[in-house]
Coordinates of C-alpha atoms and ligand atoms in Angstrom, one line a residue:
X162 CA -88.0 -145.9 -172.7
X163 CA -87.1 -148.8 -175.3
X164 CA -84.9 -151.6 -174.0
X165 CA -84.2 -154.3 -176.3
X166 CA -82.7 -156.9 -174.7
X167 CA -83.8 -160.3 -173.1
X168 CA -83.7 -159.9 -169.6
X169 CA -82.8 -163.7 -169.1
X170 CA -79.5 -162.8 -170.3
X171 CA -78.9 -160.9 -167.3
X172 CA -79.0 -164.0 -164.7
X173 CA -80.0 -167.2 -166.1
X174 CA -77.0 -169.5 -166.1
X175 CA -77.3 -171.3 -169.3
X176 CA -76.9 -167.9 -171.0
X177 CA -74.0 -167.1 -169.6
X178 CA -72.3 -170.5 -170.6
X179 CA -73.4 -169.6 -174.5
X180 CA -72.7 -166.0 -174.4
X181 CA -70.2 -165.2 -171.2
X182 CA -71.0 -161.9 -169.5
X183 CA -73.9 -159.6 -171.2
X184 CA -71.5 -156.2 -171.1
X185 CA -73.2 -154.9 -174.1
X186 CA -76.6 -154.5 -171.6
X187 CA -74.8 -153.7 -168.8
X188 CA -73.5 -150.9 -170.9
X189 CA -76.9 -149.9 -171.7
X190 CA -78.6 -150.0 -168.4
X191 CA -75.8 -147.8 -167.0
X192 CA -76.3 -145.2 -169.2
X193 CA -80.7 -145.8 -169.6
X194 CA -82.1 -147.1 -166.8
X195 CA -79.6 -147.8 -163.5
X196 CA -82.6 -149.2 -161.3
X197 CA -84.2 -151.6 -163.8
X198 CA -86.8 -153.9 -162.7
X199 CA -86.2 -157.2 -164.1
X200 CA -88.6 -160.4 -164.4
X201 CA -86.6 -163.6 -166.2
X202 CA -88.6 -166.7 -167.1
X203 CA -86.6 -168.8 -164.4
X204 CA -86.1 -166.7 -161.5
X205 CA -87.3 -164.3 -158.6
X206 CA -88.0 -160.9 -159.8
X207 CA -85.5 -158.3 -159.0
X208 CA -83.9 -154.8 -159.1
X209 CA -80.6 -154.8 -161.8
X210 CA -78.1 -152.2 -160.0
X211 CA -75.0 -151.8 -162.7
X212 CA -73.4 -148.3 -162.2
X213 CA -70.5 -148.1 -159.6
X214 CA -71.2 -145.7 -157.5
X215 CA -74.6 -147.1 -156.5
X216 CA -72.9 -150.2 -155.3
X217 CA -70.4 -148.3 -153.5
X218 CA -73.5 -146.3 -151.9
X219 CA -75.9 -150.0 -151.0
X220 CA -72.9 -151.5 -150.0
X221 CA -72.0 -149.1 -147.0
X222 CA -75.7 -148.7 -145.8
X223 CA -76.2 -152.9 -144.4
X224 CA -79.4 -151.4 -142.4
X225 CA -81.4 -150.9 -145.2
X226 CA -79.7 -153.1 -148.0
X227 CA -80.0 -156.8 -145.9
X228 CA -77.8 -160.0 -146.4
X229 CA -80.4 -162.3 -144.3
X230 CA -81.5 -163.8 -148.0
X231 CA -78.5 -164.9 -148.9
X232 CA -76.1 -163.9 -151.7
X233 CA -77.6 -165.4 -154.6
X234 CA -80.9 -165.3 -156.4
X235 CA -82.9 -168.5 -156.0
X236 CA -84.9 -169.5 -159.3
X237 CA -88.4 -171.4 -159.0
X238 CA -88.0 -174.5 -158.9
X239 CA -85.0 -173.7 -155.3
X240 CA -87.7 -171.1 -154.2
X241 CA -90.4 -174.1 -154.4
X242 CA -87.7 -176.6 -152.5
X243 CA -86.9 -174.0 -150.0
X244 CA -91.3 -173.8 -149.1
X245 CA -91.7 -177.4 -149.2
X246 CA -88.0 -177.9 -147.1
X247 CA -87.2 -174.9 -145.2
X248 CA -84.8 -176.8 -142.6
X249 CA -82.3 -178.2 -145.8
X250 CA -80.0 -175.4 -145.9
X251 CA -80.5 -174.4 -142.1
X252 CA -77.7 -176.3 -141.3
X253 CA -75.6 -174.3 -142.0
X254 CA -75.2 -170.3 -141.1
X255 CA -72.6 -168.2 -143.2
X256 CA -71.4 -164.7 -142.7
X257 CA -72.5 -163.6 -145.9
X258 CA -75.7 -164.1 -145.2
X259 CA -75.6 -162.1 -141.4
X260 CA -76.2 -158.1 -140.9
X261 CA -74.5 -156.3 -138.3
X262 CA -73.9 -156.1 -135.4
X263 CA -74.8 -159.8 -135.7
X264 CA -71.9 -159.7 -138.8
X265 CA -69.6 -157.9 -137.1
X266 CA -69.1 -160.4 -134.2
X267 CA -68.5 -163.6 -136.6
X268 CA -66.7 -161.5 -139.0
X269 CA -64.1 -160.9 -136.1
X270 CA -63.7 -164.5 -135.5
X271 CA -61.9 -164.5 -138.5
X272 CA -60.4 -161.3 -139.8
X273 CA -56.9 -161.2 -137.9
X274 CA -55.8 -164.5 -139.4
X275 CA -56.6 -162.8 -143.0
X276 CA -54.4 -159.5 -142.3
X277 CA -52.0 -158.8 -144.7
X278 CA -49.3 -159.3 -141.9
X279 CA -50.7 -162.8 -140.9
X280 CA -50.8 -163.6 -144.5
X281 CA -47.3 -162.9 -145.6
X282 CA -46.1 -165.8 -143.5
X283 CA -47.1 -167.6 -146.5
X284 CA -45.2 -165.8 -149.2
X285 CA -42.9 -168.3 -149.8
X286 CA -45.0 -171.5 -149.3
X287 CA -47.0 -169.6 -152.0
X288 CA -44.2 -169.0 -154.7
X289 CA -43.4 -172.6 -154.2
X290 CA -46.5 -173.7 -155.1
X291 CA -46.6 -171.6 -158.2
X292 CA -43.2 -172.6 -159.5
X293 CA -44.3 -176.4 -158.7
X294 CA -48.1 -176.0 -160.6
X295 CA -45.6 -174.6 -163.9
X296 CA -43.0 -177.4 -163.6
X297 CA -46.2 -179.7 -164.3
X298 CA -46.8 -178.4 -167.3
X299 CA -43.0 -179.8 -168.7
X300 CA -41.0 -177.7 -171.7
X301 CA -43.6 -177.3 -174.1
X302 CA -46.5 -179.1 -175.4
X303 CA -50.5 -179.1 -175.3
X304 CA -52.6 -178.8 -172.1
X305 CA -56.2 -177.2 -170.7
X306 CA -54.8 -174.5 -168.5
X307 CA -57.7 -174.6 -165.9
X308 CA -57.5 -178.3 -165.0
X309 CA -53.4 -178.4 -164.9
X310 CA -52.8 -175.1 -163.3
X311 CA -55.6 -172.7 -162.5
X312 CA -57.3 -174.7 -160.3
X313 CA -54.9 -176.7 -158.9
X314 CA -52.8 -173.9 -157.4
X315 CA -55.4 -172.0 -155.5
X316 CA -56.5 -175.0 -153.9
X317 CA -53.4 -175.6 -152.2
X318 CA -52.8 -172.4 -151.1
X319 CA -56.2 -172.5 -149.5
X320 CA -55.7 -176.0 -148.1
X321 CA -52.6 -174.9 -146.7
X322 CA -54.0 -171.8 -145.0
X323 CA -56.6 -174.5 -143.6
X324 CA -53.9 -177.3 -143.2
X325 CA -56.4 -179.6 -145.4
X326 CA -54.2 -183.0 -146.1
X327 CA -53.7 -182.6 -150.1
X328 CA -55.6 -186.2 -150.3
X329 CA -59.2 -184.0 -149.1
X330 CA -58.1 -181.4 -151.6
X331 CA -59.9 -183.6 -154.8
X332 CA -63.2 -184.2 -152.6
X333 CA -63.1 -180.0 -151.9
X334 CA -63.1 -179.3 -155.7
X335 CA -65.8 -181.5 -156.7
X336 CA -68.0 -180.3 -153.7
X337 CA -67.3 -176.8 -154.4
X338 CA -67.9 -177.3 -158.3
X339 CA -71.1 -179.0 -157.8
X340 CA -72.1 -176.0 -155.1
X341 CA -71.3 -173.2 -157.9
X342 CA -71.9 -174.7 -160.9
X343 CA -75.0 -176.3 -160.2
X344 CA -76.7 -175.2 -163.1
X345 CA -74.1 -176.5 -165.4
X346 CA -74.9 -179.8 -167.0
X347 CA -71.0 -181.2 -166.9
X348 CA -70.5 -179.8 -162.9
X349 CA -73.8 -180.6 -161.1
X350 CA -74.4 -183.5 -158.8
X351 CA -75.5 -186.0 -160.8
X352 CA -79.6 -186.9 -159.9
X353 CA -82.7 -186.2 -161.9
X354 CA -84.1 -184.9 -158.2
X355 CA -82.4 -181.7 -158.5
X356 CA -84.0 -181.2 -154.5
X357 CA -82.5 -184.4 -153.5
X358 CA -78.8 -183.9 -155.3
X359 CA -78.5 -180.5 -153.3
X360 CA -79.4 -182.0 -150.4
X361 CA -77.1 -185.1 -150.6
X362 CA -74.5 -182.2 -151.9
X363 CA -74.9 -180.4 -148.1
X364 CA -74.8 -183.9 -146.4
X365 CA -71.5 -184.5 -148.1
X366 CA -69.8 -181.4 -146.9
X367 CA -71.3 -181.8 -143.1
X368 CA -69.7 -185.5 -143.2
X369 CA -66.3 -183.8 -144.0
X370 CA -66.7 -180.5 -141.8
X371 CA -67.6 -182.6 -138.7
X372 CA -64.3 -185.0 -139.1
X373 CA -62.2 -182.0 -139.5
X374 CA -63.6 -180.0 -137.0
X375 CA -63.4 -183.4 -134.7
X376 CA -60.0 -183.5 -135.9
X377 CA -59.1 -180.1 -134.7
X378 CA -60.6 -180.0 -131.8
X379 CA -58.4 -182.9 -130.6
X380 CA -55.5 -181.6 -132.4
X381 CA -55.6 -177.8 -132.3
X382 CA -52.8 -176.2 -135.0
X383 CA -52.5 -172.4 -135.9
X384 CA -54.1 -172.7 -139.4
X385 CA -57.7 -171.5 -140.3
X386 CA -59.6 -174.8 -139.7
X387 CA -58.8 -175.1 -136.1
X388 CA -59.3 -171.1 -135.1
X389 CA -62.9 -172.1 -136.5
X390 CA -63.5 -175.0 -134.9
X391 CA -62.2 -173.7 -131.3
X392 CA -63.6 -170.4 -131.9
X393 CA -65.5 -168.3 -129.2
X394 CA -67.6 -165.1 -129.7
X395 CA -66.8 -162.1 -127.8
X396 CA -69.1 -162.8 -124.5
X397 CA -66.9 -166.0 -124.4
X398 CA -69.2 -168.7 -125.8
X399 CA -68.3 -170.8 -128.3
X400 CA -69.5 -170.7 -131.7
X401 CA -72.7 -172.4 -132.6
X402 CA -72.6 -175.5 -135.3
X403 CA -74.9 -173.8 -137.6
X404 CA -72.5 -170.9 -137.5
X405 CA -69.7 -172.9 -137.0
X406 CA -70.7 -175.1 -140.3
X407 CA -71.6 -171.9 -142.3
X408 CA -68.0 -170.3 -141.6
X409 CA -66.5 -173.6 -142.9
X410 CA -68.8 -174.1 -146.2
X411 CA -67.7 -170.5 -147.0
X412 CA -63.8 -170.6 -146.3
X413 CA -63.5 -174.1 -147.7
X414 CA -65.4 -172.9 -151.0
X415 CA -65.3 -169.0 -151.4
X416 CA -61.6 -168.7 -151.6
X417 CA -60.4 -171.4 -154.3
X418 CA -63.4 -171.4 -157.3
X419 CA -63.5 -167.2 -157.5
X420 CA -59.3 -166.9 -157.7
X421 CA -59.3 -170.0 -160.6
X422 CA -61.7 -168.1 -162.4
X423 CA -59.5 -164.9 -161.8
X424 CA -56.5 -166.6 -162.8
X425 CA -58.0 -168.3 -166.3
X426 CA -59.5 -165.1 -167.0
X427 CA -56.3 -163.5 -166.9
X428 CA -54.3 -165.7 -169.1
X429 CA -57.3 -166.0 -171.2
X430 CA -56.7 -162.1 -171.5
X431 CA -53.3 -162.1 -171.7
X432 CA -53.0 -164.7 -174.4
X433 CA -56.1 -162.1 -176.3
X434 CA -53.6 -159.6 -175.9
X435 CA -50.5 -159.9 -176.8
X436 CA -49.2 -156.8 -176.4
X437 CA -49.7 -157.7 -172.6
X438 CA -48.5 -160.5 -172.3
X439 CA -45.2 -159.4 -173.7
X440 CA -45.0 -156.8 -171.5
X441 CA -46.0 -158.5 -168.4
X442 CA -42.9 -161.2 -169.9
X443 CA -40.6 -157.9 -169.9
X444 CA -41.5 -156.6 -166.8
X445 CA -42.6 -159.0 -164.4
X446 CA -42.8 -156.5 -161.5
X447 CA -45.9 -155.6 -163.0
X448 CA -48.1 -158.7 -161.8
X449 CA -49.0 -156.5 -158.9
X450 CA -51.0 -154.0 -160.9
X451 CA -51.6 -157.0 -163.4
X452 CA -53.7 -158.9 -161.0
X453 CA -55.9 -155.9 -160.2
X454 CA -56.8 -155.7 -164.1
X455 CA -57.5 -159.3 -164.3
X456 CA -59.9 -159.0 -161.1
X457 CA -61.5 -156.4 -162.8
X458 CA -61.7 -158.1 -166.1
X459 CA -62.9 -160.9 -165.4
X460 CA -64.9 -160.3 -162.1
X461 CA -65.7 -163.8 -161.0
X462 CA -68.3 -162.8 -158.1
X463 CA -70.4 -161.7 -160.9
X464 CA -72.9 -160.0 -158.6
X465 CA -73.9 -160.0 -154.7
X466 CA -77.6 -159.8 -153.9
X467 CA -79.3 -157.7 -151.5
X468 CA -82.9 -157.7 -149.8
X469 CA -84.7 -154.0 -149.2
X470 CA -85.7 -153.8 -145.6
X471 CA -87.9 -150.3 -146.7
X472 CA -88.7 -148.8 -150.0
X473 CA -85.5 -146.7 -150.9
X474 CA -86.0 -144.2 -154.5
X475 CA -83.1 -144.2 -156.9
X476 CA -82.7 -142.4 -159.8
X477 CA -86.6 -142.2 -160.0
X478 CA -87.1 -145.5 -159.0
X479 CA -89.0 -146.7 -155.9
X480 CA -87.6 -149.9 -154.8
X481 CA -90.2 -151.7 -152.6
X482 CA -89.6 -153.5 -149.1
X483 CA -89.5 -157.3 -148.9
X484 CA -88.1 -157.2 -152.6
X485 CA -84.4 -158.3 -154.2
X486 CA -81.8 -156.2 -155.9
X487 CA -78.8 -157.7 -157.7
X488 CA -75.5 -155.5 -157.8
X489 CA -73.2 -156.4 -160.9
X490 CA -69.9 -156.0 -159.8
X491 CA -68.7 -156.7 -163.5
X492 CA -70.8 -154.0 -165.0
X493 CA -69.6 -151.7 -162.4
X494 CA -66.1 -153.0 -163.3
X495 CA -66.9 -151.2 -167.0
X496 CA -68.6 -147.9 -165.7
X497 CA -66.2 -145.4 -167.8
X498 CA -67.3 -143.0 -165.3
X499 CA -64.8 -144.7 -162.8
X500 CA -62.7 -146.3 -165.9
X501 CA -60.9 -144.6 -168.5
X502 CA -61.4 -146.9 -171.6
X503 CA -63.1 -149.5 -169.3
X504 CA -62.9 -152.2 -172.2
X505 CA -59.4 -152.0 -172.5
X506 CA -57.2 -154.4 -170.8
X507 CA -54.7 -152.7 -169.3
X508 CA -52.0 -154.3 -166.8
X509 CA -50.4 -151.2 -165.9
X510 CA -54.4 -149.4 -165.2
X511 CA -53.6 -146.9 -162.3
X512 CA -55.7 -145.9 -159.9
X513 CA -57.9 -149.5 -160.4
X514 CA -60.5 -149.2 -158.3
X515 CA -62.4 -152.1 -159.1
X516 CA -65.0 -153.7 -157.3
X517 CA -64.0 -157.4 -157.8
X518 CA -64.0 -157.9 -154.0
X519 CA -66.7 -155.9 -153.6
X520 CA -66.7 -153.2 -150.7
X521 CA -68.2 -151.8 -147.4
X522 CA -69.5 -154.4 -144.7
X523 CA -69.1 -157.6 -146.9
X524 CA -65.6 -156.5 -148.5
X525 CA -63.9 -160.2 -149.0
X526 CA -62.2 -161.3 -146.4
X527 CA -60.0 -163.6 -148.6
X528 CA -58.8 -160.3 -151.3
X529 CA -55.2 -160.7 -149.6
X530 CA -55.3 -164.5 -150.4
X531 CA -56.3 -164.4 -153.7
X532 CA -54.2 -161.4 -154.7
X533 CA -51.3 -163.3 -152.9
X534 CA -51.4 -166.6 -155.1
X535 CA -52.8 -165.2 -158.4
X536 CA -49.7 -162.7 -158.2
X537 CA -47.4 -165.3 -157.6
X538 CA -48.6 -167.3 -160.8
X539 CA -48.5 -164.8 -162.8
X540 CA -45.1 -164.0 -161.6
X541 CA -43.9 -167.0 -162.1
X542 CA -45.5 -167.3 -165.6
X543 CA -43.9 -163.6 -166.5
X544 CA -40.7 -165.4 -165.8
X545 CA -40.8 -168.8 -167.5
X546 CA -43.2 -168.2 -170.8
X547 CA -41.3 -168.4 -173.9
X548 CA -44.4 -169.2 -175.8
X549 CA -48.3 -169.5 -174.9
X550 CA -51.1 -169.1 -177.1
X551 CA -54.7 -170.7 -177.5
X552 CA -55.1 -174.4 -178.6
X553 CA -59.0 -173.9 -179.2
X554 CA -61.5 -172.2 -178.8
X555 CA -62.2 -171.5 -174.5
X556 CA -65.5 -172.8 -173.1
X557 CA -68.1 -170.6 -170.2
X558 CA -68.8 -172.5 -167.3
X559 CA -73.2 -172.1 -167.1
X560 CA -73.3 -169.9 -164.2
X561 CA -74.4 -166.4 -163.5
X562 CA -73.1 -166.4 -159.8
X563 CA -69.3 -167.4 -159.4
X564 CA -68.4 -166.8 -163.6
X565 CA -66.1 -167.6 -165.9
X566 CA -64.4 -170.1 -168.0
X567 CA -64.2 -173.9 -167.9
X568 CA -61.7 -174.8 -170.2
X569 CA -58.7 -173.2 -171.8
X570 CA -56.5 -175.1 -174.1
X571 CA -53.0 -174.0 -174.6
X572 CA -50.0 -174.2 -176.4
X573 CA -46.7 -173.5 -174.8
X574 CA -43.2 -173.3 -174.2
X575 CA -41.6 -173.1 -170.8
X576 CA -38.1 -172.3 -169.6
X577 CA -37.0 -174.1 -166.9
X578 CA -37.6 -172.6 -163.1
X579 CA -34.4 -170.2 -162.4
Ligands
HEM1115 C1 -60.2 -163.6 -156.9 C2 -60.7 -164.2 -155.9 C3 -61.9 -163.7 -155.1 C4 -62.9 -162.9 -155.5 C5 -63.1 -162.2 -156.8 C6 -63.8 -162.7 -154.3 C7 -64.9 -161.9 -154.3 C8 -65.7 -161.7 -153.2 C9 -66.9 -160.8 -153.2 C10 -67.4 -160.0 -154.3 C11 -67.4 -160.9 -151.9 C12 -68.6 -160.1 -151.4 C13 -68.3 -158.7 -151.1 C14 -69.5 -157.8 -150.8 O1 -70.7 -158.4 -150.6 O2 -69.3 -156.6 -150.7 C15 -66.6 -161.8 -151.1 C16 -66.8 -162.1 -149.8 C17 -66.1 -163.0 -149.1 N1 -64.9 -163.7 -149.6 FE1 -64.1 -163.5 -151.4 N2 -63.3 -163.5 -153.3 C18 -62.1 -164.1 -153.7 C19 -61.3 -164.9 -152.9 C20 -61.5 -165.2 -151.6 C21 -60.7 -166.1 -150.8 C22 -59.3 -166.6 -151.3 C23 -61.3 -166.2 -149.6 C24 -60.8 -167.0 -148.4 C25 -59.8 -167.9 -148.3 C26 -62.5 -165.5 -149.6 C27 -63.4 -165.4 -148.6 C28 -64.5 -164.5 -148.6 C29 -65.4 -164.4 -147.4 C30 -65.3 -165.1 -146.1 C31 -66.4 -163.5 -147.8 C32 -67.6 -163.0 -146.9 C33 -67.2 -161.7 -146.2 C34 -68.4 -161.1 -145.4 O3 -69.5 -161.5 -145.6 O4 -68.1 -160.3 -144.5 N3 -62.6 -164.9 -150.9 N4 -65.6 -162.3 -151.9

C-alpha cells in the first residue's frame, strides 16, 4: 500500500510547532492502514492507533495494553539517559504509569475528592475567578490571550483545589512548561546538558513537593494537597514517597497545561468561526455543549502510549510483545465514523462523544475540573464580548504530547461584568 507522508510528522515535536496537528494523515491512516508501524528519525519505533473504536477497545483491556512505560514516547537521546541513569526519574511514581489492581488502589486515594458532587463546592469560587481573569483584560484594547487569561485562570482553580498560596502559582507554571514543553526552544530548562536540565527540572519540583507536603502534614486542610500527603492505602499504610511524589507531580501539572490549551484552542476556534462565536454570544447556555467541541477540537492530550504485554493482531496486523503503540486521541476526535462532519466546528454537536479525556481505566480524573473552569470562561466571555478577533497570526507550542498553541493575540472589546 502507498503512504506518502513523513512519518516524523506524526510525533516529533518540532513538527508540530511548524505545522500543528498532521489531520490530513491521521485521516489517511484511518481509512488505509489503522495499525501502522512507524519508525521517526528521533524516536522509539511504535504502532500509530488513529481510529476510535480501537482506542475505545485498548483502553478497556489494561492486561494486555500496559501503562508501566509511561505515557509518552521517549526519543534517543531520553532513552540513552534513561540506560546510563535509570534512578533519575525513579523518584517519583505516578498513576498513569501503574496497571491494575496496583492502579486501582492509588487511583482510589484520589477519586472521591474529584466527584462531581465534591467538585461543585467550587462553582462559585470558579465563576469568580473567570469574571476576575476578564476584568484584567480592561474595555478594549490589544493583548496575547494565553498569557493574560488562558493560563492564568486554570491555574487558580487548580491551586485552589490544592490550596497552593497564589505566590507558588508562578514557580508551578514554569515547572510545568519546562516538564511539557521540553522540546520547545522558548519553554525548556535552559542548559546545553539536556540530561542535566531534566534532572535539575525533577530536583526543583521534589524541593517544592517536600515543603508542601511538610506543610500539610503539620497543618492538615480539606483541599487536594493534604488528602495526598496524609493519605493511606486500603490495608492502612501510608503512601510511599515515590508514590506519594508521583501523585503530586501529576495533580500539580496534569490539570492546568491540558485545560489552557483547551481554552486557547477554543477561542482560537471561535474567533475562526464566527458564526460561533456569535451564537455562543446569543446563547450563552450553550458553553456546556461548547466546551465538549472545544475538547474535541483541539484535543490537548494529543495521544497516550501503551506497552504490549503479548502480540495482539489488528486489522491484519500483528503487534509484537515488549513493543509501543501510540493512541491519537485527536485523530480519533475526527473519525467521521463516530462524527458527523468531524471537521466542522460545531458548539451545539450532540451526542459528542469525544475522546479528549480519554476512557476506560485511565479516564482523567481531572474531566470535572477542567470542564468546570473552561465552562465558566467561556460563560463569562459569552456574556461580556462585544468584539474579539485575531491581532496576528497564532503560534504552536513544539510538542507532540500535551499540544496546542503558545500565543494568541487579540483584539477586543469588553462590557463591563453584570
Ligand atoms: C482539558 C483538560 C484536560 C484534558 C484534555 C485531560 C486529558 C487527559 C487524558 C487524555 C488522560 C489519559 C486518559 C487515558 O489514558 O485513558 C488524563 C489522565 C489524567 N488526568 Fe487529565 N486532562 C485534563 C485536565 C485534568 C485536570 C484539571 C486534572 C486534575 C486536576 C487532571 C488529572 C488527570 C489525572 C490524575 C490523570 C491520570 C488518571 C489515571 O491514570 O487513572 N486532568 N487526562
Amino acid at each position: 500500500m502507498a503512504l506518502d507522508f513523513d512519518p516524523n510528522d506524526l510525533i516529533i515535536p518540532n513538527n508540530y510547532g511548524v505545522s500543528g496537528q498532521p489531520h490530513e494523515i491521521w485521516n489517511q491512516l484511518r481509512r488505509e492502514a489503522p495499525v501502522y508501524r512507524c519508525e521517526s528519525d528521533d524516536f522509539e519505533p511504535f504502532y500509530c492507533i488513529t481510529r476510535h473504536a480501537d482506542i475505545m477497545a485498548i483502553s478497556s483491556q489494561p492486561e494486555i495494553f500496559s501503562n508501566i512505560k509511561g505515557p509518552m514516547l521517549l526519543n534517543h537521546e531520553q532513552l540513552r539517559r534513561q540506560v546510563d541513569d535509570p534512578s533519575s526519574f525513579g523518584t517519583m511514581k505516578t498513576v498513569i504509569e501503574m496497571d491494575p489492581p496496583e492502579h486501582r488502589d492509588f487511583r482510589r486515594v484520589a477519586s472521591g475528592f474529584f466527584t462531581p458532587r465534591n467538585i461543585h463546592r467550587l462553582d462559585e469560587i470558579v465563576e469568580e475567578c473567570a469574571r476576575a481573569q476578564i476584568d484584567k483584560l480592561g474595555e478594549e484594547g490589544e493583548a496575547d490571550f494565553i498569557e493574560t487569561i488562558a493560563q492564568r485562570h486554570p491555574l487558580r482553580v487548580l491551586a485552589t483545589l490544592l490550596g497552593i498560596e497564589p505566590e507558588d502559582e508562578d514557580l508551578i507554571l514554569e515547572l510545568t512548561q519546562q516538564l511539557f514543553g521540553s522540546e520547545d526552544p522558548d519553554l525548556q530548562r535552559e542548559g546545553e546538558d539536556r540530561g542535566e536540565a531534566s534532572n535539575q527540572l525533577i530536583a526543583d519540583f521534589g524541593a517544592l513537593f517536600t515543603r508542601v507536603i511538610e506543610n500539610r502534614r503539620a497543618n492538615p486542610g480539606d483541599d487536594l494537597a493534604s488528602l495526598l500527603a496524609n493519605a493511606k492505602m486500603a490495608d492502612g499504610s501510608p503512601m510511599g514517597p515515590v508514590e506519594t511524589f508521583g501523585y503530586y507531580l501529576i495533580v500539580f501539572t496534569a490539570g492546568h497545561d491540558t485545560t489552557r490549551n483547551a481554552i486557547s484552542g477554543g477561542m482560537a476556534a471561535l474567533l475562526e468561526h464566527p458564526d460561533q462565536l456569535a451564537k455562543l454570544c446569543a446563547d450563552p447556555t450553550l458553553a456546556r455543549s461548547a466546551v465538549e467541541e472545544i475538547v474535541r477540537w483541539a484535543t490537548p492530550v494529543n495521544y497516550m502510549k501503551r506497552y504490549l504485554l503479548e502480540d495482539v493482531e489488528l486489522h491484519g496486523t500483528t503487534m509484537k510483545a515488549g513493543e509501543h503503540l501510540v493512541m491519537f486521541y485527536a485523530s480519533a476526535n475526527r473519525d467521521d465514523t463516530v462524527f458527523e462532519n468531524p471537521f466542522d466546528f460545531d458548539i451545539t454537536r450532540h451526542p459528542n462523544r469525544h475522546l479528549g479525556f480519554g476512557t476506560g481505566e485511565h479516564f482523567c480524573m481531572g474531566a470535572h475540573v477542567a470542564r468546570l473552569s473552561a465552562r465558566a470562561l467561556f460563560l463569562e466571555l459569552a456574556n461580556r464580548i462585544e468584539r474579539m478577533e485575531l491581532a496576528g497570526a497564532p503560534t504552536q507550542i513544539h510538542s507532540s504530547f500535551v499540544v496546542g498553541l503558545k500565543t494568541l493575540p487579540i483584539r477586543y472589546k469588553i462590557r463591563p461584568a453584570a
